[in-house]
PDB file of C-alpha atoms and ligand atoms in Angstrom:
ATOM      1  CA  UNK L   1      23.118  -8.880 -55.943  1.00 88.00           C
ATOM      2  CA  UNK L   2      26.778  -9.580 -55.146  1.00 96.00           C
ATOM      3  CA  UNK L   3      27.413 -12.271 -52.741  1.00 97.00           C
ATOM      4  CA  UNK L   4      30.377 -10.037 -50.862  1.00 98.00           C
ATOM      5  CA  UNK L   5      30.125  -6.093 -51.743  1.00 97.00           C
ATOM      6  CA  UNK L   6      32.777  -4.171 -49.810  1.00 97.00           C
ATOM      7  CA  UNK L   7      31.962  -0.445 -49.988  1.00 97.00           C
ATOM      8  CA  UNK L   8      35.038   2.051 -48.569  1.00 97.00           C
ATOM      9  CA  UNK L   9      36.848  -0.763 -46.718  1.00 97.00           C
ATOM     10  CA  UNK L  10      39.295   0.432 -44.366  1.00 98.00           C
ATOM     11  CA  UNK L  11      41.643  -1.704 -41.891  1.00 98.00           C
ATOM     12  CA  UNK L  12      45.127  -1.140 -40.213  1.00 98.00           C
ATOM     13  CA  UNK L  13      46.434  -3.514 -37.575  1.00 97.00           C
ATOM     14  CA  UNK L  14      46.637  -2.493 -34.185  1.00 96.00           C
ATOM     15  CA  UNK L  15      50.863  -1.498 -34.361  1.00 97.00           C
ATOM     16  CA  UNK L  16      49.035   1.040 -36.741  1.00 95.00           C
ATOM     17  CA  UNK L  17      50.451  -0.741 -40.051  1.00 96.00           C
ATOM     18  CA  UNK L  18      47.454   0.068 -42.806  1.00 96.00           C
ATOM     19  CA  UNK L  19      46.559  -2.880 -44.563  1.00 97.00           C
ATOM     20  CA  UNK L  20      43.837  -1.929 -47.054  1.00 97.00           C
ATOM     21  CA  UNK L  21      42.985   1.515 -47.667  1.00 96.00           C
ATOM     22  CA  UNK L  22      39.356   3.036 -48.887  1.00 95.00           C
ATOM     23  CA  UNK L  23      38.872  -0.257 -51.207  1.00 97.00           C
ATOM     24  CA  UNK L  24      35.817  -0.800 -52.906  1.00 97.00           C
ATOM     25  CA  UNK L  25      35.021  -4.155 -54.280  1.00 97.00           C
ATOM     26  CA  UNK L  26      31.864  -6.553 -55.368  1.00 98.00           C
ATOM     27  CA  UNK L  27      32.005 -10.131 -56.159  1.00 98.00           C
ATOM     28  CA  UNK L  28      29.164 -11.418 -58.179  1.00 98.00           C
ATOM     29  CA  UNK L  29      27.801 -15.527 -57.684  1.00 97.00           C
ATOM     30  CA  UNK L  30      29.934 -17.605 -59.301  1.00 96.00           C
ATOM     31  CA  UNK L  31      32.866 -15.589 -60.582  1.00 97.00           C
ATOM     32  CA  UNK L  32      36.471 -16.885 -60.458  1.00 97.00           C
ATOM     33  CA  UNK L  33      38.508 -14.103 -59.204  1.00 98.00           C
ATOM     34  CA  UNK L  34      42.055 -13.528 -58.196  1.00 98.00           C
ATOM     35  CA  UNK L  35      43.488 -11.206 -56.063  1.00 98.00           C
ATOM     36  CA  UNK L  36      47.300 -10.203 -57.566  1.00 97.00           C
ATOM     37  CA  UNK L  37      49.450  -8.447 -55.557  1.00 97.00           C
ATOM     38  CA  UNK L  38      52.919  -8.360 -54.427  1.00 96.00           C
ATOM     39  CA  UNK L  39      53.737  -9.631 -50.357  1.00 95.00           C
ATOM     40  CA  UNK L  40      52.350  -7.277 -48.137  1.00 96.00           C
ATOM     41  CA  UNK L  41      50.006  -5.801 -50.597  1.00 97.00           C
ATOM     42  CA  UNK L  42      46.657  -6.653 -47.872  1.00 97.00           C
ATOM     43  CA  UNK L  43      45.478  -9.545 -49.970  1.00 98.00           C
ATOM     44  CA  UNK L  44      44.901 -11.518 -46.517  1.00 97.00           C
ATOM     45  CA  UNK L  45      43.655  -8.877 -45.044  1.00 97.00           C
ATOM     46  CA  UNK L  46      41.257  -8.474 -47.552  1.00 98.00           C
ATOM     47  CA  UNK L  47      40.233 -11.756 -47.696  1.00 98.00           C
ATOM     48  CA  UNK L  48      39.410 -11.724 -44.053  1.00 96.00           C
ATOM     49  CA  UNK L  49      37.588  -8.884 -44.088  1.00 97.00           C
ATOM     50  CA  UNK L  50      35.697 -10.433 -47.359  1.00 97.00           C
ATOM     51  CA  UNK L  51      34.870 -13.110 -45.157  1.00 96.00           C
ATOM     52  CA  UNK L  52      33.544 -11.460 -42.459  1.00 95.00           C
ATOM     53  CA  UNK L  53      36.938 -12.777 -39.836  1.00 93.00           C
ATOM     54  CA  UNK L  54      38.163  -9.639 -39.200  1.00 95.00           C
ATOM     55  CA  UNK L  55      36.248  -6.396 -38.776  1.00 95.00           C
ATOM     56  CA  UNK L  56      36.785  -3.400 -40.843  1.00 97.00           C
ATOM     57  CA  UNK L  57      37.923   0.147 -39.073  1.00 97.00           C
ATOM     58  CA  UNK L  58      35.769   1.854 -41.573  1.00 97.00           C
ATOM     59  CA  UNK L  59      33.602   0.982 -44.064  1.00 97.00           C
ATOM     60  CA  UNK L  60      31.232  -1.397 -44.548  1.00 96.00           C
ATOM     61  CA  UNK L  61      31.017  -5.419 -45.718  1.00 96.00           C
ATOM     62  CA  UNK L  62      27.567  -6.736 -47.406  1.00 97.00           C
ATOM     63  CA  UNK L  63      26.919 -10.214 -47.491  1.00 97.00           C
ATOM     64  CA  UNK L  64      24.400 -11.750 -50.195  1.00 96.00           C
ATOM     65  CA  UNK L  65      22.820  -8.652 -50.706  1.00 94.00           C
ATOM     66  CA  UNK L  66      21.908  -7.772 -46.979  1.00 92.00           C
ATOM     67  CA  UNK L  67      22.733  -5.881 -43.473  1.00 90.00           C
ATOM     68  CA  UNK L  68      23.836  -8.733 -41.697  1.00 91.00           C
ATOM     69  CA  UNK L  69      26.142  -9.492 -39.266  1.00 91.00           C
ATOM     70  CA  UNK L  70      29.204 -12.080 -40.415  1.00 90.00           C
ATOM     71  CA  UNK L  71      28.151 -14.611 -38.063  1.00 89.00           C
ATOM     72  CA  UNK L  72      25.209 -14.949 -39.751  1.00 90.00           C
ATOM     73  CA  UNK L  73      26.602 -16.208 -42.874  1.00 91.00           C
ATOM     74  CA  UNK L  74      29.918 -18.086 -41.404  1.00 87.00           C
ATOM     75  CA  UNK L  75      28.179 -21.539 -42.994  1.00 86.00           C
ATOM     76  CA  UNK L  76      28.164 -19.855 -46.425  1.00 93.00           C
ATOM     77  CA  UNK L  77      31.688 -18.021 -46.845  1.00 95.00           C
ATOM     78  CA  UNK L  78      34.603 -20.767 -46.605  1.00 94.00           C
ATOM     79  CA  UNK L  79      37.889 -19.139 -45.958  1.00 94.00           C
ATOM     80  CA  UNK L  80      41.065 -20.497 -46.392  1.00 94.00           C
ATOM     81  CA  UNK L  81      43.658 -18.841 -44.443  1.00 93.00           C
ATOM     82  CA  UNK L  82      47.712 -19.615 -45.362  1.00 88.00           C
ATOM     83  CA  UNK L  83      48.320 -21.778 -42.372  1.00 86.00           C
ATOM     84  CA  UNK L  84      46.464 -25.030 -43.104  1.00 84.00           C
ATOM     85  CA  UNK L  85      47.583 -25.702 -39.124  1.00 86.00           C
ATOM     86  CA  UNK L  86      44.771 -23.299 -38.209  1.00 87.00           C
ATOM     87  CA  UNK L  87      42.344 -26.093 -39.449  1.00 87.00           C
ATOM     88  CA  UNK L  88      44.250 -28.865 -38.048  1.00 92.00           C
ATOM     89  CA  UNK L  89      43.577 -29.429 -34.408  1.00 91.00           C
ATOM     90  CA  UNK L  90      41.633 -32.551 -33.673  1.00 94.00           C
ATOM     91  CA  UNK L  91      43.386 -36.278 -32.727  1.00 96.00           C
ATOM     92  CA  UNK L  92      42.447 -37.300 -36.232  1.00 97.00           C
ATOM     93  CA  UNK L  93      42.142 -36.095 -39.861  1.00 96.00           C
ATOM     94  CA  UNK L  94      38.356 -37.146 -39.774  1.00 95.00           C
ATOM     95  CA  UNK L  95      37.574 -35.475 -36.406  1.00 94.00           C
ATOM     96  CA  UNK L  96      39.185 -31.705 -38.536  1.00 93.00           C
ATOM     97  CA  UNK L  97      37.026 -32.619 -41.576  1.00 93.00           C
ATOM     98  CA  UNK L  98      33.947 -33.336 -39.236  1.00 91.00           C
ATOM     99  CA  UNK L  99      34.419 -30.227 -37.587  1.00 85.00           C
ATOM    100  CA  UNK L 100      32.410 -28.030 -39.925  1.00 78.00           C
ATOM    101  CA  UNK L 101      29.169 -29.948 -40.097  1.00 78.00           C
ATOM    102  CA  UNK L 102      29.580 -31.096 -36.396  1.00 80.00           C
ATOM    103  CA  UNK L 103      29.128 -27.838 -35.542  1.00 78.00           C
ATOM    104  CA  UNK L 104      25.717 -27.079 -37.828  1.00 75.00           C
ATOM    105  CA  UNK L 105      23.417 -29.721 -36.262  1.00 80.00           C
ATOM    106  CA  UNK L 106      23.342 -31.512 -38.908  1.00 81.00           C
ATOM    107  CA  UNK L 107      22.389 -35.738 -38.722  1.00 87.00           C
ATOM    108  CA  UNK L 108      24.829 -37.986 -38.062  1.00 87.00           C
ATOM    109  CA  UNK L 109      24.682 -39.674 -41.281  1.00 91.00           C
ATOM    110  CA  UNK L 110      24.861 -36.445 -43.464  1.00 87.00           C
ATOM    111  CA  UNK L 111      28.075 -35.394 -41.698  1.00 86.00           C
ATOM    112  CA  UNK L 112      29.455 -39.170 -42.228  1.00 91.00           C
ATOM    113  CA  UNK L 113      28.558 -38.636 -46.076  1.00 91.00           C
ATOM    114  CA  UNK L 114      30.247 -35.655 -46.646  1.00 89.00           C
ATOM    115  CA  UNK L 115      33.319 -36.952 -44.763  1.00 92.00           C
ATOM    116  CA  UNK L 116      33.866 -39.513 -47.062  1.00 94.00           C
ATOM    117  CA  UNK L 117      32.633 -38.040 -49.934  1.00 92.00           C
ATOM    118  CA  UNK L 118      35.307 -35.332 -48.963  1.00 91.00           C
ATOM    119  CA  UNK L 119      38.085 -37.724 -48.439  1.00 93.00           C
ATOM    120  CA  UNK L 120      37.636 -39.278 -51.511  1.00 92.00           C
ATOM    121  CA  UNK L 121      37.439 -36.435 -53.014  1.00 88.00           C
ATOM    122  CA  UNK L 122      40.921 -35.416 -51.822  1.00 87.00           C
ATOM    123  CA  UNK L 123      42.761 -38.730 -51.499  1.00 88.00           C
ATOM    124  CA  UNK L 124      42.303 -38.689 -48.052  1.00 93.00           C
ATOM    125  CA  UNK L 125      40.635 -41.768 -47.560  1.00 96.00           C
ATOM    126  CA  UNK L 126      43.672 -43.790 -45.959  1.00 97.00           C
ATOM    127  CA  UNK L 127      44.538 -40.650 -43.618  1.00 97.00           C
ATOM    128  CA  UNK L 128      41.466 -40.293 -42.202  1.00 97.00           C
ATOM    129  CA  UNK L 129      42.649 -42.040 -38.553  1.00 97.00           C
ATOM    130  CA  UNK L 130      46.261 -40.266 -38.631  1.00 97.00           C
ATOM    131  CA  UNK L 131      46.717 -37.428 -36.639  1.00 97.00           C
ATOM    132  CA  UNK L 132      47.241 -34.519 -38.847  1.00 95.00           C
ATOM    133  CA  UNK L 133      50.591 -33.295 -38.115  1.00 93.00           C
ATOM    134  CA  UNK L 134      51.598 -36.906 -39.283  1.00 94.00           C
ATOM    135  CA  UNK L 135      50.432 -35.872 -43.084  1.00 92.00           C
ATOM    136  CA  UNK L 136      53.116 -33.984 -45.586  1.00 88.00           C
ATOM    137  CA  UNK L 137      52.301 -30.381 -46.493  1.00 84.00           C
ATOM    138  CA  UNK L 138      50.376 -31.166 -49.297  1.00 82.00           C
ATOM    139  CA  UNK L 139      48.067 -33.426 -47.750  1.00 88.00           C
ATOM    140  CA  UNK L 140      47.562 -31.273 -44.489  1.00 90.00           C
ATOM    141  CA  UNK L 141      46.524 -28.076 -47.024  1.00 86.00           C
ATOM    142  CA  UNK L 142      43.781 -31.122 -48.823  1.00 87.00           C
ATOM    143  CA  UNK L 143      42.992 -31.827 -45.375  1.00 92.00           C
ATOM    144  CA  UNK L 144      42.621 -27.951 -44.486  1.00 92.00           C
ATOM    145  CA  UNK L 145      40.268 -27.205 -47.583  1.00 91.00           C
ATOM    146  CA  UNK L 146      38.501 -30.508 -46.889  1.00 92.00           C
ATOM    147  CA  UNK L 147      37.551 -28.999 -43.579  1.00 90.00           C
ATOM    148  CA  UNK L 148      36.343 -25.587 -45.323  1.00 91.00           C
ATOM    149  CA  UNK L 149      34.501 -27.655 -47.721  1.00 90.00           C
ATOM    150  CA  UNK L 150      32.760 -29.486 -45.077  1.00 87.00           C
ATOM    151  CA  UNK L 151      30.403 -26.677 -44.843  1.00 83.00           C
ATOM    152  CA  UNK L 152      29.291 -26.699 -48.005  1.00 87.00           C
ATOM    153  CA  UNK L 153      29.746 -22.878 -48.221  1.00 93.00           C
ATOM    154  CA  UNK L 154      28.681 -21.015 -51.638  1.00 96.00           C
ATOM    155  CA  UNK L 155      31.865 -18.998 -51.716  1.00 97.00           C
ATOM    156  CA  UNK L 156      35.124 -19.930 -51.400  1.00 97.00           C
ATOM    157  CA  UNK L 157      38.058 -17.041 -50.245  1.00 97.00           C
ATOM    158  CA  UNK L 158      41.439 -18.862 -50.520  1.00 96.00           C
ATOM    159  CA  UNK L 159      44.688 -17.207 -49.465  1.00 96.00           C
ATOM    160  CA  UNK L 160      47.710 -18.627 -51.785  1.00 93.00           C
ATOM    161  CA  UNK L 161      46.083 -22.078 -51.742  1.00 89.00           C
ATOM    162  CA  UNK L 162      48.992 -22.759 -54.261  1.00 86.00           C
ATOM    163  CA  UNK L 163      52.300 -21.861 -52.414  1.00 82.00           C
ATOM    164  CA  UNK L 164      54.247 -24.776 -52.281  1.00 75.00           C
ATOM    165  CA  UNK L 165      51.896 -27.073 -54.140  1.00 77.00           C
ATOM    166  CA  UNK L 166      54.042 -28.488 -57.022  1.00 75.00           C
ATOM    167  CA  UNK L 167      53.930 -30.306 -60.401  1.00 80.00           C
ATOM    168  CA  UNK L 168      50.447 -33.190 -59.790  1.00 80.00           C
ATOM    169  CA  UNK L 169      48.875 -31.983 -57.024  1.00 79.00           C
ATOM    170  CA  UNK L 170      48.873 -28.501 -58.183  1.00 85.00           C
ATOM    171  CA  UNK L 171      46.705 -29.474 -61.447  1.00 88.00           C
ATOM    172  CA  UNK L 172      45.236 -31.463 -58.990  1.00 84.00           C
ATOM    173  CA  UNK L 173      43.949 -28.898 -56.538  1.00 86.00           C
ATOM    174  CA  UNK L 174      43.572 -26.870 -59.949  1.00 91.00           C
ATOM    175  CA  UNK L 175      40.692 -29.622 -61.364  1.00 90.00           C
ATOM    176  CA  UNK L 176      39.006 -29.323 -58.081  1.00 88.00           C
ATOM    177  CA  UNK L 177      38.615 -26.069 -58.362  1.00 92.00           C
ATOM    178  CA  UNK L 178      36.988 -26.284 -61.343  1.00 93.00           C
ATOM    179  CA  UNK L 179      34.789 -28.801 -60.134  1.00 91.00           C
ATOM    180  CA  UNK L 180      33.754 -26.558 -57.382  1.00 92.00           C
ATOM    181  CA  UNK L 181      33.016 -23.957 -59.833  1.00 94.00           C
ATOM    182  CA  UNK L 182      31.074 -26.031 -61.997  1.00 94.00           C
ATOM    183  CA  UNK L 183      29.033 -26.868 -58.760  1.00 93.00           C
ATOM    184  CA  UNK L 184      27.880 -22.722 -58.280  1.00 95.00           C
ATOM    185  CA  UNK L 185      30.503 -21.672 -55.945  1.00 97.00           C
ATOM    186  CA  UNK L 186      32.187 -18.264 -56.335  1.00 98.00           C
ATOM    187  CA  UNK L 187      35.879 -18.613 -56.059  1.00 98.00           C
ATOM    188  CA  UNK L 188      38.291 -15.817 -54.760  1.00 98.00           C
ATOM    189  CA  UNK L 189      41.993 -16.991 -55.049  1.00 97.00           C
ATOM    190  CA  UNK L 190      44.771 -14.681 -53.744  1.00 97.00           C
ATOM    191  CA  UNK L 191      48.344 -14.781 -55.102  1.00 96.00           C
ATOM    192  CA  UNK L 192      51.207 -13.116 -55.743  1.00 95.00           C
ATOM    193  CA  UNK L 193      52.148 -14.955 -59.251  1.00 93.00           C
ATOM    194  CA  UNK L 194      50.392 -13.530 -61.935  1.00 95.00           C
ATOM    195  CA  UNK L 195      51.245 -16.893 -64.535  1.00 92.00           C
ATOM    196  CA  UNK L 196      48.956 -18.590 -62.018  1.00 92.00           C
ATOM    197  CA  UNK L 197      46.287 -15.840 -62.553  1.00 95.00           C
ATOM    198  CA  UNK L 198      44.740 -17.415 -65.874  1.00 94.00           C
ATOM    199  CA  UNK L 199      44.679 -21.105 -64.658  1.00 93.00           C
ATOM    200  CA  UNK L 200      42.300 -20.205 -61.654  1.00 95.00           C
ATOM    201  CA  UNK L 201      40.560 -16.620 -62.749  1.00 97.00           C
ATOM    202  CA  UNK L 202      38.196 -14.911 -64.839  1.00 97.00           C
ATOM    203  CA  UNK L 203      38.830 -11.196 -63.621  1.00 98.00           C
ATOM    204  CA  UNK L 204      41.515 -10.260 -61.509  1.00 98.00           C
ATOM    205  CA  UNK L 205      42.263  -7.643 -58.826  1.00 98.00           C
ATOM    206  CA  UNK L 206      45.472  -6.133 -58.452  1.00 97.00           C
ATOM    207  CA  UNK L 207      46.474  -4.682 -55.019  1.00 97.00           C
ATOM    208  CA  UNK L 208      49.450  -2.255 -55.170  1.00 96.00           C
ATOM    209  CA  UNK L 209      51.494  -1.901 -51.891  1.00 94.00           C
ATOM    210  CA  UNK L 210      49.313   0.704 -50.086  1.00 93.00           C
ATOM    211  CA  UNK L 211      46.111  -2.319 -49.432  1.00 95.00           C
ATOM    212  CA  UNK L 212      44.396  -0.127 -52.912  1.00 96.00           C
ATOM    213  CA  UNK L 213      42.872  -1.320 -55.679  1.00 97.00           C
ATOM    214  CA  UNK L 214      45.201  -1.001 -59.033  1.00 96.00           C
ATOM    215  CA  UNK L 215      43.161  -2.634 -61.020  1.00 96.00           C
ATOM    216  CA  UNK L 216      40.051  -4.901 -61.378  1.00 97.00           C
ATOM    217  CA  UNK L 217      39.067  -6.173 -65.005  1.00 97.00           C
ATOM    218  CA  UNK L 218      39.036  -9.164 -67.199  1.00 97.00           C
ATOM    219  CA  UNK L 219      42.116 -11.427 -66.693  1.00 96.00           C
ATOM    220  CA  UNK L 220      42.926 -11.053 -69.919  1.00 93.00           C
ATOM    221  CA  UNK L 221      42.957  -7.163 -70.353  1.00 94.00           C
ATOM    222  CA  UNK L 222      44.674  -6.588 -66.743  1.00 94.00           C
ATOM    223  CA  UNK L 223      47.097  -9.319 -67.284  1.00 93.00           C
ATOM    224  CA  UNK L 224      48.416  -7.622 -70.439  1.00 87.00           C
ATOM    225  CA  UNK L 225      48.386  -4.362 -69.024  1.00 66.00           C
ATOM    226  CA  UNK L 226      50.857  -5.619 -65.416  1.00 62.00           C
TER     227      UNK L 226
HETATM  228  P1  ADP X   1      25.858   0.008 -57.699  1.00 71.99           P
HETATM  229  O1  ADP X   1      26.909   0.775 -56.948  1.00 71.99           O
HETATM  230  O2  ADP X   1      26.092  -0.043 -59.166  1.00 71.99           O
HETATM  231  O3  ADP X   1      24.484   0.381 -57.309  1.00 71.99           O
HETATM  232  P2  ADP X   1      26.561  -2.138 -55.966  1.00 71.99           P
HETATM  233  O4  ADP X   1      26.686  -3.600 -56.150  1.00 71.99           O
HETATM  234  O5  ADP X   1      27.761  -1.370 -55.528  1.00 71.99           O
HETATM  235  O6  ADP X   1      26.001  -1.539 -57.288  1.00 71.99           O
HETATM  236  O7  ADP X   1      25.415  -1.875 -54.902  1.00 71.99           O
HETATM  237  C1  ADP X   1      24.119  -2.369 -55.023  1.00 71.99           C
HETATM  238  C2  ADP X   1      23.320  -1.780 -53.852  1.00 71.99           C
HETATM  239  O8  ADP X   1      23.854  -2.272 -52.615  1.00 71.99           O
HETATM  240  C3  ADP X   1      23.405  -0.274 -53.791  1.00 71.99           C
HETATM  241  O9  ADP X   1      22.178   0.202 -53.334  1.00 71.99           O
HETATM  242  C4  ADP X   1      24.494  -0.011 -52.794  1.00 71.99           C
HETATM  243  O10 ADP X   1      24.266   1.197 -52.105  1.00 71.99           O
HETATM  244  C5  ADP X   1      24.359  -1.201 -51.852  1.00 71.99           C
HETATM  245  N1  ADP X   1      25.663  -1.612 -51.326  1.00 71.99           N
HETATM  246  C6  ADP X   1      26.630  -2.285 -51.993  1.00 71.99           C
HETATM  247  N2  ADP X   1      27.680  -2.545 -51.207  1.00 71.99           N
HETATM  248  C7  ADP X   1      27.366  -2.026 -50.003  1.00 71.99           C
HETATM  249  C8  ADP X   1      28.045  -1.981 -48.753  1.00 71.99           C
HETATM  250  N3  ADP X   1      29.243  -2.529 -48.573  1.00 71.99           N
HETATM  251  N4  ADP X   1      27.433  -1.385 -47.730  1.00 71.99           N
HETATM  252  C9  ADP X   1      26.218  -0.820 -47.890  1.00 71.99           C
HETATM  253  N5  ADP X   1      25.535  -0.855 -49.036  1.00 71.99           N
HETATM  254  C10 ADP X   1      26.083  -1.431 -50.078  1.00 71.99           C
HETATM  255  P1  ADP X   2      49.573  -9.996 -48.331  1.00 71.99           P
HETATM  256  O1  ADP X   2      48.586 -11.057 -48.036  1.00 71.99           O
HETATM  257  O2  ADP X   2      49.297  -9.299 -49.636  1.00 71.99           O
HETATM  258  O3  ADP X   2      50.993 -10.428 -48.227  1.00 71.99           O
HETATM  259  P2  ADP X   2      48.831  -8.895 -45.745  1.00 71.99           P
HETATM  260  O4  ADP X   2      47.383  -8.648 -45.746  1.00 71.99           O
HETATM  261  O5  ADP X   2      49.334 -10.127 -45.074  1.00 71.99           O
HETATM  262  O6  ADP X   2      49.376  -8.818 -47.255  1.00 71.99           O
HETATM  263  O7  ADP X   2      49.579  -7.667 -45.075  1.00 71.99           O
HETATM  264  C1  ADP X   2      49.256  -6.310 -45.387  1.00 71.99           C
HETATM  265  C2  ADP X   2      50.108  -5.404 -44.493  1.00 71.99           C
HETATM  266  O8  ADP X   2      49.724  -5.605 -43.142  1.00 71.99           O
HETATM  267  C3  ADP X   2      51.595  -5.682 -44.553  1.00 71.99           C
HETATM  268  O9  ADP X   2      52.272  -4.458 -44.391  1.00 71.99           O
HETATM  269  C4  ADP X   2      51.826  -6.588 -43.375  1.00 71.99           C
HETATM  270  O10 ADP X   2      53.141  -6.483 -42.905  1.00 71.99           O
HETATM  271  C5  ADP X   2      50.830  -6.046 -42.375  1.00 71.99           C
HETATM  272  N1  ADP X   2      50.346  -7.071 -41.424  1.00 71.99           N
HETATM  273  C6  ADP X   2      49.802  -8.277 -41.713  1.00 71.99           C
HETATM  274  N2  ADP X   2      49.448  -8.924 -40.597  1.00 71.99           N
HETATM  275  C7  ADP X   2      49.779  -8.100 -39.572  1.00 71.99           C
HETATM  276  C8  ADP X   2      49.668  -8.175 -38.155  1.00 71.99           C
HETATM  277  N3  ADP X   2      49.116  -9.249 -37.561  1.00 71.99           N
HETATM  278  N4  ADP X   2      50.114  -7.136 -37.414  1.00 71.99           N
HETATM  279  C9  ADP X   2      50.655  -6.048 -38.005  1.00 71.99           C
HETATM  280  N5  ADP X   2      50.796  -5.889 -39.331  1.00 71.99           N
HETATM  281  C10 ADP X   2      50.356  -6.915 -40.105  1.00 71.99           C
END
């Protein structure tokens, strides 16, 4: 079973401007996909309606293979939106990154692990008291996907988590990625750079400007074909 299946997705904002259009899409466990596209193609849109944030005008979204309601799976599906301030909002780094498990019931001591585990992880270790609109851009997006992470969620929908990530921290946030791969999670990356397609996907889908499919393949045989 896929782990999102999107079957005749439809969704226009409420000014009227359509977004995605009649889109049909399935995302197996533990692929690496992109979604290519240029600005304004719908990849957010998609990505929130992959993830269950925003709810479609027609069609229909299946998560893991059932009827079931988004909020029923909001600990599995991480998403990354483009604003890392969205995250952001607590006193202190730590209190954003304990957001996620604070709000699962989970023990005291398993939240407290995957903090630091988390800030390690990212080199966050020595921000952990600021307050986050004290950290650069780069480390407030680490902080941001920290927070996602902090669920644990099996699939992972980031929107351009590469934007203005330069030179080390992009093969940084690159090797972490792979990491997270390696540990089971299905990846969906959007972008609008197709030279960043092969670094981060397997298969790609490419939106054209009316929120449609164009294409959806191996990265190889798409890429080639753009
Ligand atoms: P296929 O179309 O090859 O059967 P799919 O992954 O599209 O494979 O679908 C598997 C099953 O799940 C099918 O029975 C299909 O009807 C159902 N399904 C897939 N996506 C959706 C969806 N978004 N809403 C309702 N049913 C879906
Ligand atoms: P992308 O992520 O590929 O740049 P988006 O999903 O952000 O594309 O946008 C798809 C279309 O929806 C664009 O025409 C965009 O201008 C429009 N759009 C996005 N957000 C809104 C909004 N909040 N209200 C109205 N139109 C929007």
């Amino acid at each position: 079973d896929p782990v999102v299946a999107a079957r005749d997705l439809s969704y226009a904002y409420p000014d009227g401007t359509a977004a995605v259009e009649n889109l049909d899409v399935a995302i197996g466990a533990g692929e690496r996909v992109a979604i290519l596209g240029p600005n304004g193609a719908g990849k957010s849109t998609l990505l929130l309606l992959l993830g269950g944030l925003l709810d479609p005008d027609e069609g229909t979204v299946r998560f893991f293979g059932e009827d079931q309601p988004a909020d029923d799976v909001r600990e599995r599906i991480g998403v990354l939106t483009q604003d890392p301030g969205e995250y952001l909002f607590n006193p202190t780094v730590r209190e954003d990154v304990e957001y996620g498990p604070s709000q699962f019931d989970l023990p005291k001591e398993t939240v407290d692990e995957r903090v630091s585990a988390l800030a390690d992880r990212f080199g966050l270790t020595h921000l952990l008291d600021r307050p986050p609109f004290r950290l650069s851009g780069g480390e407030q997006r680490r902080a941001a996907l920290a927070s996602v992470l902090s669920f644990d969620p099996e699939v992972l929908l980031l929107d351009e988590p590469l934007s203005n990530v330069d030179g080390a921290n992009r093969a940084e946030l690159l090797d972490l990625l792979d990491d997270l791969v390696d540990d089971g999670v299905t990846l969906v990356v959007s972008t609008p750079d197709a030279d960043l397609v092969p670094a981060v996907a397997d298969r790609v889908i490419l939106m054209d400007r009316e929120g449609a499919i164009a294409a959806d393949g191996q990265t190889r045989e798409v890429l080639t074909d753009v």
